[in-house]
Amino acid sequence: MDPVYVSYLAARWLSRHRLAPAAYFVRGAMRVLFACDVPYAARIGENTKFPHHALGVVIHPHAVIGPGCHIGHGVTIGGRKGIEMVPALGRGVAVGCGATILGPISIGGGAMVGADTVVLHDVPAGAMVAGVPARIIKEKAA
């Protein structure tokens, strides 16, 4: 099992059982060991993969990541200044290395986000997006 995901689960369990200092310690250890910020407050679904031990990944504490997602290294999933809502990724979303997903948006299930893409608007299910800013380059087959 992915060590980053296991660490996330351990910190989340500690937090839910009112052991916040220990959860905070695990999160800090993740920052040092894996050079990533995957907070225990984020909701991350089962079987989500973080290749390369989530090197450089930064996730907002209120982000929602569906089950079976693939998050490449150097990915940022966060909010935008002055807006409280943060991204939500559906089931089986693949996010390429270095991608940035910002704002109150949703990425539909099965979508693919290309490497170094900046996503600022919703992405429909099954679509493939790439570019800065992100543009749909392939729609889901009907």
CSV table of N, CA and C in Angstrom, one decimal:
chain,number,residue,atom,x,y,z
A,1,MET,N,0.8,-1.2,0.0
A,1,MET,CA,0.0,0.0,0.0
A,1,MET,C,0.9,1.2,0.0
A,2,ASP,N,0.4,2.3,-0.6
A,2,ASP,CA,1.1,3.6,-0.7
A,2,ASP,C,1.5,4.1,0.7
A,3,PRO,N,2.8,4.4,1.0
A,3,PRO,CA,3.1,4.9,2.3
A,3,PRO,C,2.5,6.2,2.7
A,4,VAL,N,2.4,7.1,1.7
A,4,VAL,CA,1.8,8.4,1.9
A,4,VAL,C,0.3,8.2,2.3
A,5,TYR,N,-0.4,7.4,1.6
A,5,TYR,CA,-1.8,7.1,1.9
A,5,TYR,C,-2.0,6.5,3.3
A,6,VAL,N,-1.1,5.6,3.6
A,6,VAL,CA,-1.1,4.9,4.9
A,6,VAL,C,-0.9,6.0,6.0
A,7,SER,N,0.1,6.8,5.8
A,7,SER,CA,0.4,7.9,6.8
A,7,SER,C,-0.8,8.8,6.9
A,8,TYR,N,-1.5,9.2,5.8
A,8,TYR,CA,-2.7,10.0,5.8
A,8,TYR,C,-3.8,9.3,6.7
A,9,LEU,N,-4.0,8.0,6.4
A,9,LEU,CA,-5.0,7.3,7.2
A,9,LEU,C,-4.7,7.3,8.7
A,10,ALA,N,-3.4,7.1,9.0
A,10,ALA,CA,-3.1,7.1,10.4
A,10,ALA,C,-3.3,8.4,11.1
A,11,ALA,N,-2.9,9.5,10.4
A,11,ALA,CA,-3.2,10.8,11.0
A,11,ALA,C,-4.6,11.1,11.1
A,12,ARG,N,-5.4,10.7,10.1
A,12,ARG,CA,-6.9,10.9,10.1
A,12,ARG,C,-7.5,10.2,11.3
A,13,TRP,N,-7.1,8.9,11.5
A,13,TRP,CA,-7.6,8.1,12.6
A,13,TRP,C,-7.3,8.8,13.9
A,14,LEU,N,-6.0,9.2,14.1
A,14,LEU,CA,-5.6,9.9,15.3
A,14,LEU,C,-6.5,11.1,15.6
A,15,SER,N,-6.7,11.9,14.5
A,15,SER,CA,-7.5,13.1,14.6
A,15,SER,C,-8.9,12.8,15.0
A,16,ARG,N,-9.5,11.8,14.4
A,16,ARG,CA,-10.9,11.5,14.7
A,16,ARG,C,-11.1,10.9,16.2
A,17,HIS,N,-10.0,10.4,16.7
A,17,HIS,CA,-10.0,9.9,18.1
A,17,HIS,C,-9.5,10.8,19.1
A,18,ARG,N,-9.6,12.1,18.8
A,18,ARG,CA,-9.2,13.2,19.7
A,18,ARG,C,-7.7,13.2,20.1
A,19,LEU,N,-6.9,12.7,19.2
A,19,LEU,CA,-5.5,12.7,19.4
A,19,LEU,C,-4.8,13.7,18.5
A,20,ALA,N,-5.3,14.9,18.4
A,20,ALA,CA,-4.8,15.9,17.5
A,20,ALA,C,-3.3,16.1,17.5
A,21,PRO,N,-2.7,16.2,18.7
A,21,PRO,CA,-1.2,16.4,18.7
A,21,PRO,C,-0.4,15.3,17.9
A,22,ALA,N,-0.9,14.1,18.1
A,22,ALA,CA,-0.2,12.9,17.4
A,22,ALA,C,-0.5,13.0,15.9
A,23,ALA,N,-1.7,13.4,15.6
A,23,ALA,CA,-2.0,13.5,14.1
A,23,ALA,C,-1.2,14.6,13.5
A,24,TYR,N,-1.0,15.7,14.2
A,24,TYR,CA,-0.2,16.8,13.8
A,24,TYR,C,1.2,16.4,13.6
A,25,PHE,N,1.7,15.6,14.5
A,25,PHE,CA,3.1,15.0,14.4
A,25,PHE,C,3.2,14.2,13.2
A,26,VAL,N,2.3,13.3,12.9
A,26,VAL,CA,2.3,12.4,11.7
A,26,VAL,C,2.3,13.3,10.5
A,27,ARG,N,1.5,14.3,10.4
A,27,ARG,CA,1.5,15.2,9.3
A,27,ARG,C,2.9,15.9,9.1
A,28,GLY,N,3.5,16.3,10.2
A,28,GLY,CA,4.8,16.9,10.1
A,28,GLY,C,5.8,15.9,9.6
A,29,ALA,N,5.7,14.7,10.1
A,29,ALA,CA,6.7,13.7,9.7
A,29,ALA,C,6.5,13.4,8.2
A,30,MET,N,5.3,13.5,7.7
A,30,MET,CA,5.0,13.3,6.2
A,30,MET,C,5.7,14.4,5.4
A,31,ARG,N,5.7,15.6,6.0
A,31,ARG,CA,6.3,16.7,5.3
A,31,ARG,C,7.8,16.5,5.2
A,32,VAL,N,8.4,16.0,6.3
A,32,VAL,CA,9.9,15.8,6.3
A,32,VAL,C,10.3,14.6,5.4
A,33,LEU,N,9.6,13.4,5.6
A,33,LEU,CA,9.9,12.2,4.9
A,33,LEU,C,9.6,12.2,3.5
A,34,PHE,N,8.4,12.7,3.1
A,34,PHE,CA,7.9,12.7,1.7
A,34,PHE,C,7.9,14.0,1.0
A,35,ALA,N,8.3,15.1,1.7
A,35,ALA,CA,8.3,16.4,1.1
A,35,ALA,C,6.9,16.7,0.4
A,36,CYS,N,5.8,16.5,1.2
A,36,CYS,CA,4.5,16.7,0.7
A,36,CYS,C,3.6,17.2,1.8
A,37,ASP,N,2.5,17.8,1.5
A,37,ASP,CA,1.5,18.3,2.5
A,37,ASP,C,0.2,17.7,2.2
A,38,VAL,N,-0.1,16.5,2.7
A,38,VAL,CA,-1.4,15.8,2.6
A,38,VAL,C,-2.1,15.9,3.9
A,39,PRO,N,-2.9,16.9,4.2
A,39,PRO,CA,-3.5,17.0,5.5
A,39,PRO,C,-4.5,16.0,5.9
A,40,TYR,N,-4.6,15.6,7.1
A,40,TYR,CA,-5.5,14.6,7.6
A,40,TYR,C,-7.0,15.1,7.5
A,41,ALA,N,-7.2,16.4,7.4
A,41,ALA,CA,-8.5,16.9,7.3
A,41,ALA,C,-9.1,16.8,5.9
A,42,ALA,N,-8.3,16.6,4.9
A,42,ALA,CA,-8.8,16.4,3.5
A,42,ALA,C,-9.5,15.1,3.5
A,43,ARG,N,-10.5,15.0,2.6
A,43,ARG,CA,-11.2,13.7,2.4
A,43,ARG,C,-10.7,13.0,1.2
A,44,ILE,N,-9.9,11.9,1.4
A,44,ILE,CA,-9.3,11.2,0.2
A,44,ILE,C,-9.8,9.8,0.2
A,45,GLY,N,-10.4,9.4,-0.9
A,45,GLY,CA,-11.0,8.1,-1.1
A,45,GLY,C,-10.1,7.0,-1.1
A,46,GLU,N,-10.6,5.8,-1.0
A,46,GLU,CA,-9.8,4.5,-1.0
A,46,GLU,C,-9.1,4.4,-2.3
A,47,ASN,N,-8.0,3.6,-2.2
A,47,ASN,CA,-7.2,3.3,-3.4
A,47,ASN,C,-6.6,4.5,-4.2
A,48,THR,N,-6.5,5.6,-3.6
A,48,THR,CA,-5.9,6.7,-4.2
A,48,THR,C,-4.4,6.5,-4.2
A,49,LYS,N,-3.8,6.7,-5.3
A,49,LYS,CA,-2.3,6.5,-5.5
A,49,LYS,C,-1.6,7.8,-5.5
A,50,PHE,N,-0.5,7.8,-4.8
A,50,PHE,CA,0.5,9.0,-4.9
A,50,PHE,C,1.8,8.4,-5.3
A,51,PRO,N,2.1,8.3,-6.6
A,51,PRO,CA,3.4,7.8,-7.0
A,51,PRO,C,4.5,8.7,-6.6
A,52,HIS,N,5.7,8.1,-6.4
A,52,HIS,CA,6.9,8.8,-6.0
A,52,HIS,C,6.7,9.4,-4.6
A,53,HIS,N,5.9,8.8,-3.8
A,53,HIS,CA,5.7,9.2,-2.4
A,53,HIS,C,5.1,10.6,-2.3
A,54,ALA,N,4.3,11.0,-3.3
A,54,ALA,CA,3.7,12.3,-3.3
A,54,ALA,C,4.6,13.5,-3.2
A,55,LEU,N,5.8,13.3,-3.8
A,55,LEU,CA,6.8,14.3,-3.7
A,55,LEU,C,6.3,15.7,-4.2
A,56,GLY,N,6.3,16.7,-3.4
A,56,GLY,CA,5.9,18.0,-3.8
A,56,GLY,C,4.4,18.2,-3.9
A,57,VAL,N,3.6,17.3,-3.5
A,57,VAL,CA,2.1,17.4,-3.5
A,57,VAL,C,1.6,18.3,-2.4
A,58,VAL,N,0.8,19.2,-2.7
A,58,VAL,CA,0.1,20.1,-1.7
A,58,VAL,C,-1.4,20.0,-1.9
A,59,ILE,N,-2.1,19.7,-0.8
A,59,ILE,CA,-3.5,19.5,-0.9
A,59,ILE,C,-4.2,20.4,0.2
A,60,HIS,N,-5.2,21.1,-0.2
A,60,HIS,CA,-5.9,22.0,0.8
A,60,HIS,C,-6.6,21.1,1.8
A,61,PRO,N,-6.7,21.5,3.1
A,61,PRO,CA,-7.3,20.6,4.1
A,61,PRO,C,-8.8,20.3,3.8
A,62,HIS,N,-9.5,21.2,3.0
A,62,HIS,CA,-10.9,20.9,2.8
A,62,HIS,C,-11.2,20.3,1.4
A,63,ALA,N,-10.1,19.9,0.7
A,63,ALA,CA,-10.3,19.3,-0.6
A,63,ALA,C,-10.9,17.9,-0.5
A,64,VAL,N,-11.7,17.5,-1.5
A,64,VAL,CA,-12.3,16.2,-1.6
A,64,VAL,C,-11.7,15.4,-2.8
A,65,ILE,N,-11.2,14.3,-2.5
A,65,ILE,CA,-10.6,13.5,-3.6
A,65,ILE,C,-11.3,12.1,-3.6
A,66,GLY,N,-11.9,11.8,-4.7
A,66,GLY,CA,-12.7,10.5,-4.8
A,66,GLY,C,-11.8,9.3,-4.7
A,67,PRO,N,-12.4,8.1,-4.7
A,67,PRO,CA,-11.7,6.9,-4.6
A,67,PRO,C,-11.0,6.6,-6.0
A,68,GLY,N,-9.9,5.9,-5.9
A,68,GLY,CA,-9.2,5.4,-7.1
A,68,GLY,C,-8.5,6.5,-7.9
A,69,CYS,N,-8.3,7.6,-7.3
A,69,CYS,CA,-7.6,8.7,-8.1
A,69,CYS,C,-6.1,8.4,-8.1
A,70,HIS,N,-5.4,9.0,-9.1
A,70,HIS,CA,-4.0,9.0,-9.3
A,70,HIS,C,-3.5,10.4,-9.3
A,71,ILE,N,-2.7,10.8,-8.3
A,71,ILE,CA,-2.2,12.1,-8.1
A,71,ILE,C,-0.7,12.1,-8.3
A,72,GLY,N,-0.2,12.7,-9.4
A,72,GLY,CA,1.2,12.7,-9.7
A,72,GLY,C,2.0,13.6,-8.8
A,73,HIS,N,3.3,13.6,-8.9
A,73,HIS,CA,4.1,14.4,-8.0
A,73,HIS,C,4.1,15.9,-8.4
A,74,GLY,N,4.3,16.8,-7.5
A,74,GLY,CA,4.3,18.2,-7.7
A,74,GLY,C,2.9,18.8,-8.0
A,75,VAL,N,1.8,18.1,-7.6
A,75,VAL,CA,0.4,18.6,-7.8
A,75,VAL,C,0.0,19.5,-6.7
A,76,THR,N,-0.7,20.6,-7.1
A,76,THR,CA,-1.3,21.4,-6.1
A,76,THR,C,-2.8,21.4,-6.2
A,77,ILE,N,-3.6,21.1,-5.2
A,77,ILE,CA,-5.0,21.1,-5.2
A,77,ILE,C,-5.4,22.0,-4.0
A,78,GLY,N,-5.9,23.2,-4.4
A,78,GLY,CA,-6.2,24.2,-3.4
A,78,GLY,C,-7.2,25.2,-3.7
A,79,GLY,N,-7.3,26.2,-2.9
A,79,GLY,CA,-8.3,27.2,-3.0
A,79,GLY,C,-7.8,28.5,-3.7
A,80,ARG,N,-8.6,29.5,-3.9
A,80,ARG,CA,-8.2,30.7,-4.4
A,80,ARG,C,-8.5,31.8,-3.4
A,81,LYS,N,-7.7,32.8,-3.4
A,81,LYS,CA,-7.9,33.9,-2.3
A,81,LYS,C,-9.3,34.5,-2.4
A,82,GLY,N,-9.9,34.6,-1.2
A,82,GLY,CA,-11.2,35.1,-1.0
A,82,GLY,C,-12.4,34.2,-1.3
A,83,ILE,N,-12.1,33.0,-1.7
A,83,ILE,CA,-13.1,32.0,-2.0
A,83,ILE,C,-12.9,30.8,-1.1
A,84,GLU,N,-13.9,30.5,-0.3
A,84,GLU,CA,-13.8,29.4,0.7
A,84,GLU,C,-13.9,28.0,0.1
A,85,MET,N,-14.6,27.8,-1.0
A,85,MET,CA,-14.7,26.5,-1.6
A,85,MET,C,-13.4,26.1,-2.2
A,86,VAL,N,-13.2,24.7,-2.2
A,86,VAL,CA,-12.0,24.2,-2.8
A,86,VAL,C,-12.4,23.0,-3.8
A,87,PRO,N,-11.5,22.5,-4.6
A,87,PRO,CA,-11.8,21.5,-5.6
A,87,PRO,C,-12.3,20.2,-5.0
A,88,ALA,N,-13.1,19.5,-5.8
A,88,ALA,CA,-13.6,18.2,-5.5
A,88,ALA,C,-13.3,17.3,-6.8
A,89,LEU,N,-12.6,16.2,-6.6
A,89,LEU,CA,-12.2,15.3,-7.6
A,89,LEU,C,-13.1,14.1,-7.5
A,90,GLY,N,-13.7,13.7,-8.7
A,90,GLY,CA,-14.5,12.5,-8.7
A,90,GLY,C,-13.8,11.2,-8.7
A,91,ARG,N,-14.5,10.1,-8.8
A,91,ARG,CA,-13.9,8.7,-8.8
A,91,ARG,C,-13.0,8.5,-10.0
A,92,GLY,N,-11.8,8.0,-9.8
A,92,GLY,CA,-10.9,7.6,-10.8
A,92,GLY,C,-10.2,8.7,-11.6
A,93,VAL,N,-10.1,9.9,-11.1
A,93,VAL,CA,-9.5,11.0,-11.8
A,93,VAL,C,-8.0,10.8,-11.8
A,94,ALA,N,-7.3,11.1,-12.9
A,94,ALA,CA,-5.9,11.0,-13.0
A,94,ALA,C,-5.4,12.5,-13.2
A,95,VAL,N,-4.4,12.8,-12.3
A,95,VAL,CA,-3.9,14.2,-12.3
A,95,VAL,C,-2.4,14.1,-12.6
A,96,GLY,N,-1.9,14.7,-13.7
A,96,GLY,CA,-0.6,14.6,-14.2
A,96,GLY,C,0.4,15.4,-13.3
A,97,CYS,N,1.6,15.1,-13.4
A,97,CYS,CA,2.7,15.7,-12.6
A,97,CYS,C,2.7,17.3,-12.8
A,98,GLY,N,2.8,18.0,-11.7
A,98,GLY,CA,2.9,19.4,-11.8
A,98,GLY,C,1.6,20.2,-12.0
A,99,ALA,N,0.5,19.5,-12.1
A,99,ALA,CA,-0.8,20.1,-12.4
A,99,ALA,C,-1.2,21.0,-11.2
A,100,THR,N,-2.0,22.0,-11.5
A,100,THR,CA,-2.5,22.9,-10.4
A,100,THR,C,-4.0,23.0,-10.6
A,101,ILE,N,-4.7,22.6,-9.6
A,101,ILE,CA,-6.2,22.7,-9.6
A,101,ILE,C,-6.7,23.6,-8.5
A,102,LEU,N,-7.2,24.7,-8.9
A,102,LEU,CA,-7.6,25.8,-7.9
A,102,LEU,C,-9.0,26.2,-8.0
A,103,GLY,N,-9.6,26.5,-6.9
A,103,GLY,CA,-10.9,27.2,-6.8
A,103,GLY,C,-12.0,26.2,-6.5
A,104,PRO,N,-13.2,26.8,-6.5
A,104,PRO,CA,-14.4,26.0,-6.2
A,104,PRO,C,-14.9,25.2,-7.4
A,105,ILE,N,-14.1,24.2,-7.8
A,105,ILE,CA,-14.5,23.5,-9.1
A,105,ILE,C,-14.6,22.0,-8.8
A,106,SER,N,-15.2,21.3,-9.7
A,106,SER,CA,-15.3,19.9,-9.6
A,106,SER,C,-14.7,19.2,-10.9
A,107,ILE,N,-14.0,18.1,-10.7
A,107,ILE,CA,-13.4,17.4,-11.8
A,107,ILE,C,-14.2,16.1,-11.8
A,108,GLY,N,-14.9,15.8,-12.9
A,108,GLY,CA,-15.8,14.7,-13.0
A,108,GLY,C,-15.1,13.4,-13.0
A,109,GLY,N,-15.8,12.3,-12.7
A,109,GLY,CA,-15.2,11.0,-12.6
A,109,GLY,C,-14.5,10.5,-13.9
A,110,GLY,N,-13.4,9.9,-13.8
A,110,GLY,CA,-12.7,9.4,-14.9
A,110,GLY,C,-12.0,10.4,-15.8
A,111,ALA,N,-12.0,11.7,-15.4
A,111,ALA,CA,-11.3,12.7,-16.1
A,111,ALA,C,-9.8,12.6,-16.0
A,112,MET,N,-9.1,13.2,-17.0
A,112,MET,CA,-7.6,13.2,-16.9
A,112,MET,C,-7.2,14.6,-17.1
A,113,VAL,N,-6.3,15.0,-16.2
A,113,VAL,CA,-5.7,16.3,-16.2
A,113,VAL,C,-4.2,16.2,-16.6
A,114,GLY,N,-3.8,16.8,-17.6
A,114,GLY,CA,-2.5,16.7,-18.2
A,114,GLY,C,-1.4,17.3,-17.2
A,115,ALA,N,-0.2,16.9,-17.5
A,115,ALA,CA,0.9,17.4,-16.7
A,115,ALA,C,1.1,18.9,-16.9
A,116,ASP,N,1.4,19.6,-15.8
A,116,ASP,CA,1.6,21.1,-15.8
A,116,ASP,C,0.4,21.9,-16.2
A,117,THR,N,-0.8,21.3,-16.1
A,117,THR,CA,-2.1,22.0,-16.5
A,117,THR,C,-2.5,22.8,-15.3
A,118,VAL,N,-3.1,24.0,-15.6
A,118,VAL,CA,-3.7,24.8,-14.6
A,118,VAL,C,-5.2,24.8,-14.8
A,119,VAL,N,-5.9,24.2,-13.9
A,119,VAL,CA,-7.4,24.0,-14.0
A,119,VAL,C,-8.1,25.0,-13.1
A,120,LEU,N,-8.9,25.9,-13.7
A,120,LEU,CA,-9.6,26.9,-13.0
A,120,LEU,C,-11.1,26.8,-13.1
A,121,HIS,N,-11.6,25.9,-14.0
A,121,HIS,CA,-13.0,25.7,-14.2
A,121,HIS,C,-13.4,24.2,-14.2
A,122,ASP,N,-14.7,23.9,-14.0
A,122,ASP,CA,-15.1,22.5,-13.9
A,122,ASP,C,-14.7,21.7,-15.2
A,123,VAL,N,-14.4,20.4,-14.9
A,123,VAL,CA,-14.1,19.5,-16.0
A,123,VAL,C,-15.1,18.4,-16.0
A,124,PRO,N,-15.8,18.2,-17.1
A,124,PRO,CA,-16.8,17.1,-17.2
A,124,PRO,C,-16.2,15.7,-17.0
A,125,ALA,N,-17.1,14.8,-16.6
A,125,ALA,CA,-16.6,13.4,-16.4
A,125,ALA,C,-16.1,12.8,-17.7
A,126,GLY,N,-15.0,12.1,-17.6
A,126,GLY,CA,-14.4,11.4,-18.7
A,126,GLY,C,-13.6,12.3,-19.7
A,127,ALA,N,-13.5,13.6,-19.4
A,127,ALA,CA,-12.8,14.5,-20.3
A,127,ALA,C,-11.3,14.5,-20.1
A,128,MET,N,-10.6,14.9,-21.0
A,128,MET,CA,-9.1,15.1,-20.9
A,128,MET,C,-8.8,16.5,-21.1
A,129,VAL,N,-8.1,17.2,-20.1
A,129,VAL,CA,-7.8,18.6,-20.2
A,129,VAL,C,-6.3,18.8,-20.2
A,130,ALA,N,-5.8,19.8,-20.8
A,130,ALA,CA,-4.4,20.2,-20.8
A,130,ALA,C,-4.3,21.6,-21.1
A,131,GLY,N,-3.1,22.2,-20.8
A,131,GLY,CA,-2.8,23.6,-21.1
A,131,GLY,C,-2.9,24.5,-19.9
A,132,VAL,N,-2.5,25.8,-20.2
A,132,VAL,CA,-2.6,26.8,-19.2
A,132,VAL,C,-3.3,28.0,-19.9
A,133,PRO,N,-4.5,28.3,-19.5
A,133,PRO,CA,-5.4,27.5,-18.6
A,133,PRO,C,-5.9,26.3,-19.3
A,134,ALA,N,-6.5,25.4,-18.5
A,134,ALA,CA,-6.9,24.1,-19.0
A,134,ALA,C,-8.0,24.2,-20.1
A,135,ARG,N,-7.8,23.4,-21.2
A,135,ARG,CA,-8.8,23.3,-22.2
A,135,ARG,C,-9.1,21.9,-22.4
A,136,ILE,N,-10.4,21.6,-22.8
A,136,ILE,CA,-10.8,20.2,-23.1
A,136,ILE,C,-10.2,19.8,-24.4
A,137,ILE,N,-9.4,18.7,-24.4
A,137,ILE,CA,-8.8,18.3,-25.6
A,137,ILE,C,-9.4,17.0,-26.1
A,138,LYS,N,-10.1,16.3,-25.2
A,138,LYS,CA,-10.9,15.1,-25.6
A,138,LYS,C,-12.1,15.0,-24.7
A,139,GLU,N,-13.2,14.8,-25.4
A,139,GLU,CA,-14.5,14.6,-24.6
A,139,GLU,C,-14.7,13.1,-24.4
A,140,LYS,N,-15.5,12.8,-23.5
A,140,LYS,CA,-15.9,11.4,-23.2
A,140,LYS,C,-16.7,10.9,-24.5
A,141,ALA,N,-16.3,9.7,-24.9
A,141,ALA,CA,-17.0,9.1,-26.0
A,141,ALA,C,-18.4,8.8,-25.7
A,142,ALA,N,-19.3,9.1,-26.6
A,142,ALA,CA,-20.7,9.0,-26.4
A,142,ALA,C,-21.2,7.6,-26.5
